[in-house]
C-alpha cells in the first residue's frame, strides 16, 4: 500500500466534562483520502472526539495534529484550523434567516473574503453537486431534513476543507431521507475527501469506510477494515455491540 | 401639535439610546467575565428597582445645573430606564438562539464576534422585536412623566391647557385619545414589520 499523508493524528487524547471522563487516552490516525467511520453506543465519546478535532470542545491532554501541524489552542489560530476542517452536524444548524445560497456563500465571503460573484458561482456549483440547484433562493424552513443536510454539506464544502467531520449526519432524518444524504457522502468519499464519520448506519460503514473504529466508554476498543470488524470482531464488546444493532 | 412631536421625539430618541445601551449590557450579562456580569446586574437592579419619575428628577437636578435642557434630561432618564429592560429582552433573545448556530458559524472558521454579528444577532433581533415593540409602547406612555420637569410634551400641554380653560376633563380625554392613536398606529407598524421578516424562521 502506498504511503499517504497523515491528515489527522490524535495522540493520548483525554477529555472530561466535570467528573465525567469521556475520552480516555484516545489514539487515532487518519490518512489523506481515508474514510474512517466511528461506531459505538451513545455516550461512548464518538461525538466528543469529533468535536475535539475542530476544537468546538477543548481537549484536556494529548496532542492533535492536523495536516502535519500540531494544534494548540493558545498557539494556533483556531479559526484557520476550522476553515480546513469542515463539520456537518446532526441537526444541520443551517442559518434560518438566510436562503440556501446565502448559507453556502456566507463563510467564503465573510471569512475568506472571496468576491461575492465568485462565491455565488462556486456555491451554485456545489448546490448542483448535492442535487439542490433549484433550491438556491429557498429558506431552510421550506426544505426536508435530507435536503437541509445536503445544503449543510455544500456549505461546509464551500470553504474547501481538507477534512470533513460528520457528526451523526443522518440521525435526525426520517428513514426515507437517509439514503440521499449517504449517497452524497459516498460521492464525496469517491472524490477522495478525507472523512471522519460518526454514524449508526452500518451499511454506509460497510460500503464506504476504509477503517471502522469501535468506541466504548471513551476508549477505542477495536479498529480494522469493515469486513474485519463486521465479520470477525476480535473483542467481545464489539461483538455484543454489533449484535444489538445488526 | 408641537407637544405631539416632542412626545414622539423623546420616545424615539430614548428608545434608540436605550437599545444601544441595552445591547451593551446584554453582552455584559452574557460575557464570561464575572466583573462585567456584576456591573450589568447592579445596573439593571438599580434601574429596575427605582421609579422612573425619581430617575427623571435625578437627571433633572443633576444635569440641569450643567446647562442641559429639560428635554435631554427627560430623554436620557427614559433612555437609561428603557435600557435596563431592553438589556433583559436582548439577553433572553440571544440565549434563545440554539447554540448550534454559533457552533455552525465557528466550524466554518468564523470568529465568535463575526458569528455573533452575522448569525446569532440577526435571529435574536427578530425574536426581540415583539417585546421591543412592547417596550416602545411603554416608553411612549412613560414619556408623559417628562411633563413633571416642564418639558412641553403632550401631557404637559394638555394639563396646562386644561387648567387655563378650566376644562381639565376635556383635555385629558383628548390627550388620552392622542396616546391611544399613537399606540395603535405603532402596534400596526410592528405587526407589519414582524410579518415582513418572519420569512425563513424555523
Coordinates of C-alpha atoms in Angstrom, one line a residue:
Chain A
X1 CA 0.0 0.0 0.0
X2 CA 1.3 3.4 -1.0
X3 CA 2.4 5.8 1.8
X4 CA -0.2 8.5 2.1
X5 CA 0.0 11.7 4.1
X6 CA -1.4 11.5 7.7
X7 CA -4.1 14.1 7.8
X8 CA -5.2 13.6 11.4
X9 CA -3.2 12.3 14.2
X10 CA -4.6 12.1 17.7
X11 CA -2.2 11.0 20.5
X12 CA -3.4 10.1 24.0
X13 CA -6.3 12.5 23.9
X14 CA -8.2 13.0 27.2
X15 CA -11.3 15.0 27.8
X16 CA -13.7 15.3 30.8
X17 CA -16.9 17.1 31.4
X18 CA -16.7 17.8 35.1
X19 CA -16.5 14.4 36.8
X20 CA -17.3 12.5 33.6
X21 CA -14.2 11.2 31.8
X22 CA -15.4 11.0 28.2
X23 CA -12.3 10.4 26.3
X24 CA -9.6 8.1 27.7
X25 CA -6.2 8.1 26.0
X26 CA -7.6 8.0 22.5
X27 CA -5.2 7.4 19.7
X28 CA -6.3 7.6 16.1
X29 CA -4.7 8.2 12.7
X30 CA -6.4 9.2 9.5
X31 CA -4.6 9.2 6.2
X32 CA -5.4 11.5 3.3
X33 CA -8.4 10.3 1.4
X34 CA -9.3 7.9 4.0
X35 CA -12.9 7.4 5.2
X36 CA -13.0 6.5 8.9
X37 CA -16.2 5.5 10.5
X38 CA -16.7 5.8 14.2
X39 CA -19.2 3.4 15.7
X40 CA -20.3 2.8 19.3
X41 CA -23.2 3.2 21.7
X42 CA -24.4 6.7 22.7
X43 CA -22.2 8.2 25.3
X44 CA -19.1 6.3 24.1
X45 CA -17.3 9.5 23.2
X46 CA -17.6 9.5 19.4
X47 CA -19.1 12.9 19.0
X48 CA -16.8 14.4 21.6
X49 CA -13.8 13.1 19.8
X50 CA -15.1 14.7 16.6
X51 CA -15.8 18.0 18.4
X52 CA -12.3 18.0 19.9
X53 CA -10.8 17.7 16.4
X54 CA -12.0 21.2 15.4
X55 CA -11.9 22.5 18.9
X56 CA -15.6 23.0 19.4
X57 CA -14.5 21.2 22.6
X58 CA -11.1 21.8 24.1
X59 CA -9.1 18.7 24.9
X60 CA -7.6 18.3 28.3
X61 CA -4.4 16.5 27.4
X62 CA -2.8 14.8 24.5
X63 CA -1.8 16.1 21.1
X64 CA -3.9 16.7 18.0
X65 CA -2.0 17.1 14.7
X66 CA -3.9 18.2 11.6
X67 CA -2.2 18.0 8.2
X68 CA 1.2 17.9 9.9
X69 CA 0.6 20.9 12.2
X70 CA 0.3 20.4 16.0
X71 CA -2.8 22.3 17.2
X72 CA -2.6 24.0 20.5
X73 CA -5.4 26.5 21.3
X74 CA -3.1 29.1 22.7
X75 CA -0.6 29.0 19.9
X76 CA -2.7 28.2 16.8
X77 CA -5.3 30.3 15.1
X78 CA -8.2 28.0 15.6
X79 CA -10.4 29.9 13.1
X80 CA -7.8 28.9 10.4
X81 CA -7.9 25.3 11.5
X82 CA -11.6 25.2 11.4
X83 CA -11.6 26.6 7.8
X84 CA -9.7 23.4 6.9
X85 CA -11.8 21.0 8.9
X86 CA -15.4 21.1 7.8
X87 CA -18.2 19.8 10.1
X88 CA -21.6 18.5 9.4
X89 CA -24.0 18.4 12.4
X90 CA -26.7 16.0 13.4
X91 CA -29.2 18.9 13.5
X92 CA -27.9 20.6 10.3
X93 CA -27.7 24.0 12.0
X94 CA -28.4 25.8 8.8
X95 CA -28.8 29.6 9.2
X96 CA -32.6 30.0 9.1
X97 CA -32.5 33.7 8.2
X98 CA -30.6 33.1 5.1
X99 CA -31.5 31.4 1.8
X100 CA -29.9 28.2 0.7
X101 CA -27.4 30.0 -1.5
X102 CA -26.7 32.6 1.2
X103 CA -26.0 29.8 3.7
X104 CA -23.4 28.4 1.3
X105 CA -21.6 31.6 0.4
X106 CA -21.7 33.2 3.9
X107 CA -18.3 31.9 5.2
X108 CA -16.4 32.1 1.9
X109 CA -17.4 35.8 1.6
X110 CA -17.2 36.8 5.2
X111 CA -14.2 34.7 6.3
X112 CA -12.1 34.1 3.2
X113 CA -13.1 37.4 1.6
X114 CA -13.8 35.8 -1.7
X115 CA -15.6 38.2 -4.1
X116 CA -19.3 37.7 -3.9
X117 CA -19.8 36.8 -7.6
X118 CA -17.1 34.2 -7.4
X119 CA -18.6 32.7 -4.3
X120 CA -22.0 32.6 -5.8
X121 CA -20.7 30.8 -8.8
X122 CA -18.9 28.2 -6.7
X123 CA -21.9 28.0 -4.4
X124 CA -24.2 27.2 -7.3
X125 CA -21.8 24.5 -8.5
X126 CA -21.8 22.9 -5.0
X127 CA -25.6 23.0 -4.8
X128 CA -25.7 21.3 -8.2
X129 CA -23.4 18.7 -6.9
X130 CA -25.6 17.9 -3.9
X131 CA -28.7 18.0 -6.2
X132 CA -30.3 21.2 -5.0
X133 CA -29.6 23.6 -7.8
X134 CA -33.2 24.6 -8.0
X135 CA -33.4 25.5 -4.3
X136 CA -30.9 28.3 -4.0
X137 CA -33.5 31.0 -3.2
X138 CA -35.5 28.9 -0.8
X139 CA -35.2 29.4 3.0
X140 CA -34.1 26.3 5.0
X141 CA -37.5 26.0 6.7
X142 CA -39.0 25.0 3.4
X143 CA -36.7 22.1 2.9
X144 CA -36.9 18.5 4.0
X145 CA -34.4 17.1 6.5
X146 CA -32.4 15.3 3.8
X147 CA -32.3 18.5 1.7
X148 CA -31.2 20.5 4.7
X149 CA -28.4 18.1 5.4
X150 CA -27.2 18.3 1.8
X151 CA -27.2 22.1 2.0
X152 CA -25.1 21.8 5.2
X153 CA -22.7 19.6 3.3
X154 CA -22.4 22.1 0.5
X155 CA -22.0 24.9 3.0
X156 CA -19.1 23.1 4.6
X157 CA -17.5 22.2 1.2
X158 CA -17.7 25.9 0.2
X159 CA -14.7 26.5 2.5
X160 CA -12.7 23.9 0.5
X161 CA -11.8 21.9 3.7
X162 CA -9.1 19.3 3.6
X163 CA -11.0 17.1 6.1
X164 CA -14.7 16.7 6.7
X165 CA -16.2 15.6 10.0
X166 CA -19.7 14.2 10.1
X167 CA -21.5 14.0 13.5
X168 CA -24.3 11.6 13.1
X169 CA -25.5 13.3 9.9
X170 CA -28.5 11.1 9.3
X171 CA -29.7 10.5 12.9
X172 CA -32.2 13.3 12.8
X173 CA -33.7 12.2 9.5
X174 CA -36.8 10.3 8.6
X175 CA -35.8 6.9 7.4
X176 CA -36.7 7.5 3.7
X177 CA -34.4 10.6 3.6
X178 CA -31.3 8.9 4.9
X179 CA -30.3 7.5 1.5
X180 CA -29.9 10.8 -0.3
X181 CA -27.6 12.1 2.4
X182 CA -25.5 8.9 2.5
X183 CA -25.2 8.9 -1.3
X184 CA -23.9 12.5 -1.2
X185 CA -21.4 11.4 1.3
X186 CA -20.3 8.4 -0.8
X187 CA -19.8 10.7 -3.8
X188 CA -17.6 12.8 -1.6
X189 CA -15.6 9.8 -0.5
X190 CA -15.1 8.7 -4.1
X191 CA -13.7 12.1 -4.9
X192 CA -11.0 11.5 -2.3
X193 CA -12.2 13.7 0.6
X194 CA -10.7 12.7 3.9
X195 CA -13.6 11.9 6.1
X196 CA -14.3 11.1 9.7
X197 CA -17.9 9.9 10.2
X198 CA -19.8 9.2 13.4
X199 CA -22.8 7.2 12.4
X200 CA -25.2 4.3 13.2
X201 CA -25.6 3.5 9.5
X202 CA -23.7 0.2 9.3
X203 CA -24.5 -0.1 5.6
X204 CA -22.6 3.1 5.0
X205 CA -19.7 1.9 7.1
X206 CA -19.5 -1.4 5.2
X207 CA -19.7 0.2 1.8
X208 CA -17.7 3.4 2.1
X209 CA -15.3 3.1 5.1
X210 CA -11.7 2.2 4.8
X211 CA -11.5 1.8 8.5
X212 CA -14.1 1.2 11.1
X213 CA -13.4 2.2 14.7
X214 CA -15.4 0.9 17.6
X215 CA -15.5 3.0 20.7
X216 CA -16.8 2.1 24.1
X217 CA -16.8 4.1 27.3
X218 CA -14.3 6.7 26.0
X219 CA -11.8 4.2 24.6
X220 CA -11.1 2.8 21.2
X221 CA -11.8 -0.9 21.6
X222 CA -11.0 -2.1 18.1
X223 CA -10.3 -0.8 14.6
X224 CA -10.0 -2.5 11.3
X225 CA -11.4 -2.8 7.8
X226 CA -15.2 -3.1 7.6
X227 CA -15.0 -6.7 6.8
X228 CA -12.8 -7.5 9.7
X229 CA -14.9 -5.6 12.2
X230 CA -18.3 -6.8 10.9
X231 CA -17.4 -10.4 10.1
X232 CA -14.8 -11.3 12.7
X233 CA -14.7 -8.8 15.6
X234 CA -11.9 -9.7 18.0
X235 CA -13.4 -8.2 21.1
X236 CA -16.4 -9.5 23.0
X237 CA -17.7 -5.9 23.4
X238 CA -17.6 -5.2 19.7
X239 CA -19.5 -8.5 19.1
X240 CA -22.1 -7.5 21.7
X241 CA -22.5 -4.0 20.2
X242 CA -22.9 -5.3 16.7
X243 CA -25.2 -8.0 18.0
X244 CA -27.5 -5.3 19.3
X245 CA -27.7 -3.2 16.1
X246 CA -27.4 -5.6 13.2
Chain B
X1 CA -49.3 69.5 17.7
X2 CA -45.9 70.6 18.9
X3 CA -46.5 68.6 22.1
X4 CA -47.2 65.5 19.9
X5 CA -43.9 65.9 18.1
X6 CA -42.0 66.4 21.3
X7 CA -43.5 63.3 22.8
X8 CA -42.6 61.3 19.7
X9 CA -39.1 62.7 19.7
X10 CA -38.5 62.0 23.3
X11 CA -39.8 58.4 22.9
X12 CA -37.9 57.6 19.7
X13 CA -34.6 59.0 20.8
X14 CA -34.8 57.5 24.3
X15 CA -35.7 54.0 22.9
X16 CA -32.9 54.3 20.3
X17 CA -30.3 55.2 23.0
X18 CA -31.9 52.6 25.3
X19 CA -31.5 49.9 22.6
X20 CA -27.8 50.6 22.2
X21 CA -27.1 50.8 25.9
X22 CA -29.4 47.8 26.4
X23 CA -27.5 45.7 23.9
X24 CA -24.2 46.6 25.6
X25 CA -25.5 45.5 29.0
X26 CA -27.0 42.3 27.4
X27 CA -23.4 41.5 26.2
X28 CA -22.1 42.3 29.7
X29 CA -24.6 39.8 31.2
X30 CA -23.7 37.1 28.6
X31 CA -20.0 37.7 28.9
X32 CA -17.7 35.2 30.7
X33 CA -16.3 38.0 32.8
X34 CA -17.6 38.0 36.3
X35 CA -16.9 41.7 36.6
X36 CA -19.0 42.6 33.6
X37 CA -21.8 40.3 34.8
X38 CA -21.7 42.1 38.1
X39 CA -21.7 45.5 36.6
X40 CA -24.7 44.6 34.4
X41 CA -26.6 43.0 37.3
X42 CA -26.1 46.0 39.6
X43 CA -27.1 48.5 36.8
X44 CA -30.2 46.6 35.9
X45 CA -31.2 46.1 39.6
X46 CA -30.9 49.8 40.3
X47 CA -32.7 51.0 37.3
X48 CA -35.5 48.5 37.6
X49 CA -35.7 48.9 41.3
X50 CA -36.3 52.6 41.4
X51 CA -39.3 54.6 40.0
X52 CA -38.9 56.3 36.6
X53 CA -40.0 59.6 38.0
X54 CA -37.3 59.5 40.5
X55 CA -34.7 58.8 37.8
X56 CA -36.0 61.7 35.7
X57 CA -35.8 64.1 38.6
X58 CA -32.4 62.8 39.4
X59 CA -31.2 63.7 35.9
X60 CA -33.1 66.9 36.0
X61 CA -31.5 68.2 39.3
X62 CA -28.2 66.6 38.4
X63 CA -27.8 67.8 34.9
X64 CA -29.9 70.9 34.5
X65 CA -27.2 72.8 36.5
X66 CA -24.8 71.9 33.8
X67 CA -26.9 73.7 31.3
X68 CA -28.6 70.6 29.9
X69 CA -32.1 71.2 28.7
X70 CA -35.1 69.5 30.4
X71 CA -35.7 67.8 27.1
X72 CA -32.4 66.0 27.3
X73 CA -32.8 65.3 31.0
X74 CA -36.1 63.6 30.3
X75 CA -34.8 61.7 27.2
X76 CA -31.7 60.5 29.0
X77 CA -33.7 59.4 32.0
X78 CA -36.1 57.5 29.8
X79 CA -33.3 56.1 27.7
X80 CA -31.5 54.6 30.7
X81 CA -34.7 53.4 32.2
X82 CA -35.6 51.6 28.9
X83 CA -32.1 50.3 28.5
X84 CA -32.4 48.1 31.6
X85 CA -35.5 46.4 30.3
X86 CA -34.1 46.2 26.7
X87 CA -30.9 44.6 28.1
X88 CA -33.0 41.8 29.5
X89 CA -35.0 41.5 26.3
X90 CA -31.8 41.1 24.2
X91 CA -30.2 38.7 26.7
X92 CA -33.2 36.5 26.5
X93 CA -33.5 36.5 22.8
X94 CA -29.8 35.9 22.3
X95 CA -29.9 33.0 24.7
X96 CA -32.9 31.6 22.9
X97 CA -30.9 31.1 19.7
X98 CA -29.8 27.4 19.6
X99 CA -26.1 27.2 20.4
X100 CA -25.7 25.0 17.3
X101 CA -26.0 28.2 15.3
X102 CA -22.9 29.7 16.9
X103 CA -21.1 26.4 16.5
X104 CA -22.0 26.1 12.8
X105 CA -20.6 29.6 12.3
X106 CA -17.5 28.7 14.3
X107 CA -17.0 25.4 12.5
X108 CA -16.8 27.4 9.2
X109 CA -13.9 29.4 10.5
X110 CA -15.8 32.5 11.8
X111 CA -14.5 34.2 14.8
X112 CA -17.0 34.4 17.7
X113 CA -17.6 38.1 17.0
X114 CA -18.3 37.5 13.4
X115 CA -20.6 34.6 14.0
X116 CA -22.4 36.7 16.7
X117 CA -22.9 39.6 14.3
X118 CA -23.8 37.6 11.1
X119 CA -25.6 34.6 12.5
X120 CA -26.8 35.0 16.1
X121 CA -27.8 38.6 16.3
X122 CA -30.0 38.9 13.2
X123 CA -32.0 36.0 14.5
X124 CA -32.1 37.3 18.1
X125 CA -33.3 40.7 16.8
X126 CA -36.2 39.1 15.1
X127 CA -37.2 37.3 18.3
X128 CA -36.7 40.5 20.2
X129 CA -39.0 42.6 18.0
X130 CA -42.3 41.8 19.7
X131 CA -41.0 42.6 23.3
X132 CA -39.1 45.6 21.9
X133 CA -42.3 46.9 20.4
X134 CA -44.0 46.5 23.7
X135 CA -41.2 48.3 25.4
X136 CA -41.6 51.2 22.9
X137 CA -45.2 51.5 23.8
X138 CA -44.4 51.6 27.5
X139 CA -41.7 54.2 26.7
X140 CA -44.2 56.3 24.7
X141 CA -46.6 56.4 27.6
X142 CA -43.8 56.9 30.2
X143 CA -42.7 60.0 28.3
X144 CA -45.7 61.8 29.8
X145 CA -43.6 61.9 33.0
X146 CA -41.3 64.4 31.3
X147 CA -44.2 66.9 32.0
X148 CA -43.0 67.0 35.6
X149 CA -39.8 68.6 34.6
X150 CA -41.7 71.0 32.4
X151 CA -41.0 69.5 29.0
X152 CA -43.9 70.7 27.0
X153 CA -44.8 67.4 25.5
X154 CA -48.3 66.1 25.1
X155 CA -49.3 65.6 28.7
X156 CA -47.9 68.8 29.8
X157 CA -49.6 70.7 27.1
X158 CA -52.9 69.0 27.9
X159 CA -52.7 69.8 31.7
X160 CA -51.6 73.4 31.0
X161 CA -54.4 74.0 28.6
X162 CA -56.8 72.2 30.9
X163 CA -56.1 74.4 33.9
X164 CA -56.0 77.5 31.7
X165 CA -59.5 76.9 30.4
X166 CA -60.9 75.0 33.4
X167 CA -61.8 72.1 31.1
X168 CA -59.4 69.6 32.6
X169 CA -61.5 66.5 31.7
X170 CA -61.8 67.5 28.0
X171 CA -58.1 68.0 27.6
X172 CA -57.3 64.8 29.5
X173 CA -59.7 62.9 27.2
X174 CA -58.1 64.5 24.2
X175 CA -54.6 63.6 25.3
X176 CA -55.7 60.0 26.2
X177 CA -57.0 59.7 22.6
X178 CA -53.7 61.0 21.2
X179 CA -51.8 58.4 23.1
X180 CA -54.2 55.7 22.2
X181 CA -54.0 56.5 18.5
X182 CA -50.2 56.7 18.6
X183 CA -50.0 53.3 20.3
X184 CA -52.4 51.7 17.8
X185 CA -50.5 53.1 14.9
X186 CA -47.3 51.8 16.3
X187 CA -48.7 48.4 17.0
X188 CA -49.8 48.2 13.4
X189 CA -46.3 49.1 12.3
X190 CA -44.7 46.5 14.4
X191 CA -47.1 43.8 13.2
X192 CA -46.3 44.7 9.6
X193 CA -42.6 44.6 10.4
X194 CA -42.9 41.2 12.1
X195 CA -44.9 39.8 9.2
X196 CA -42.2 41.1 6.8
X197 CA -39.2 39.5 8.5
X198 CA -40.8 36.3 9.7
X199 CA -39.9 34.6 6.4
X200 CA -37.3 31.8 6.9
X201 CA -38.0 31.1 10.5
X202 CA -37.5 27.6 11.6

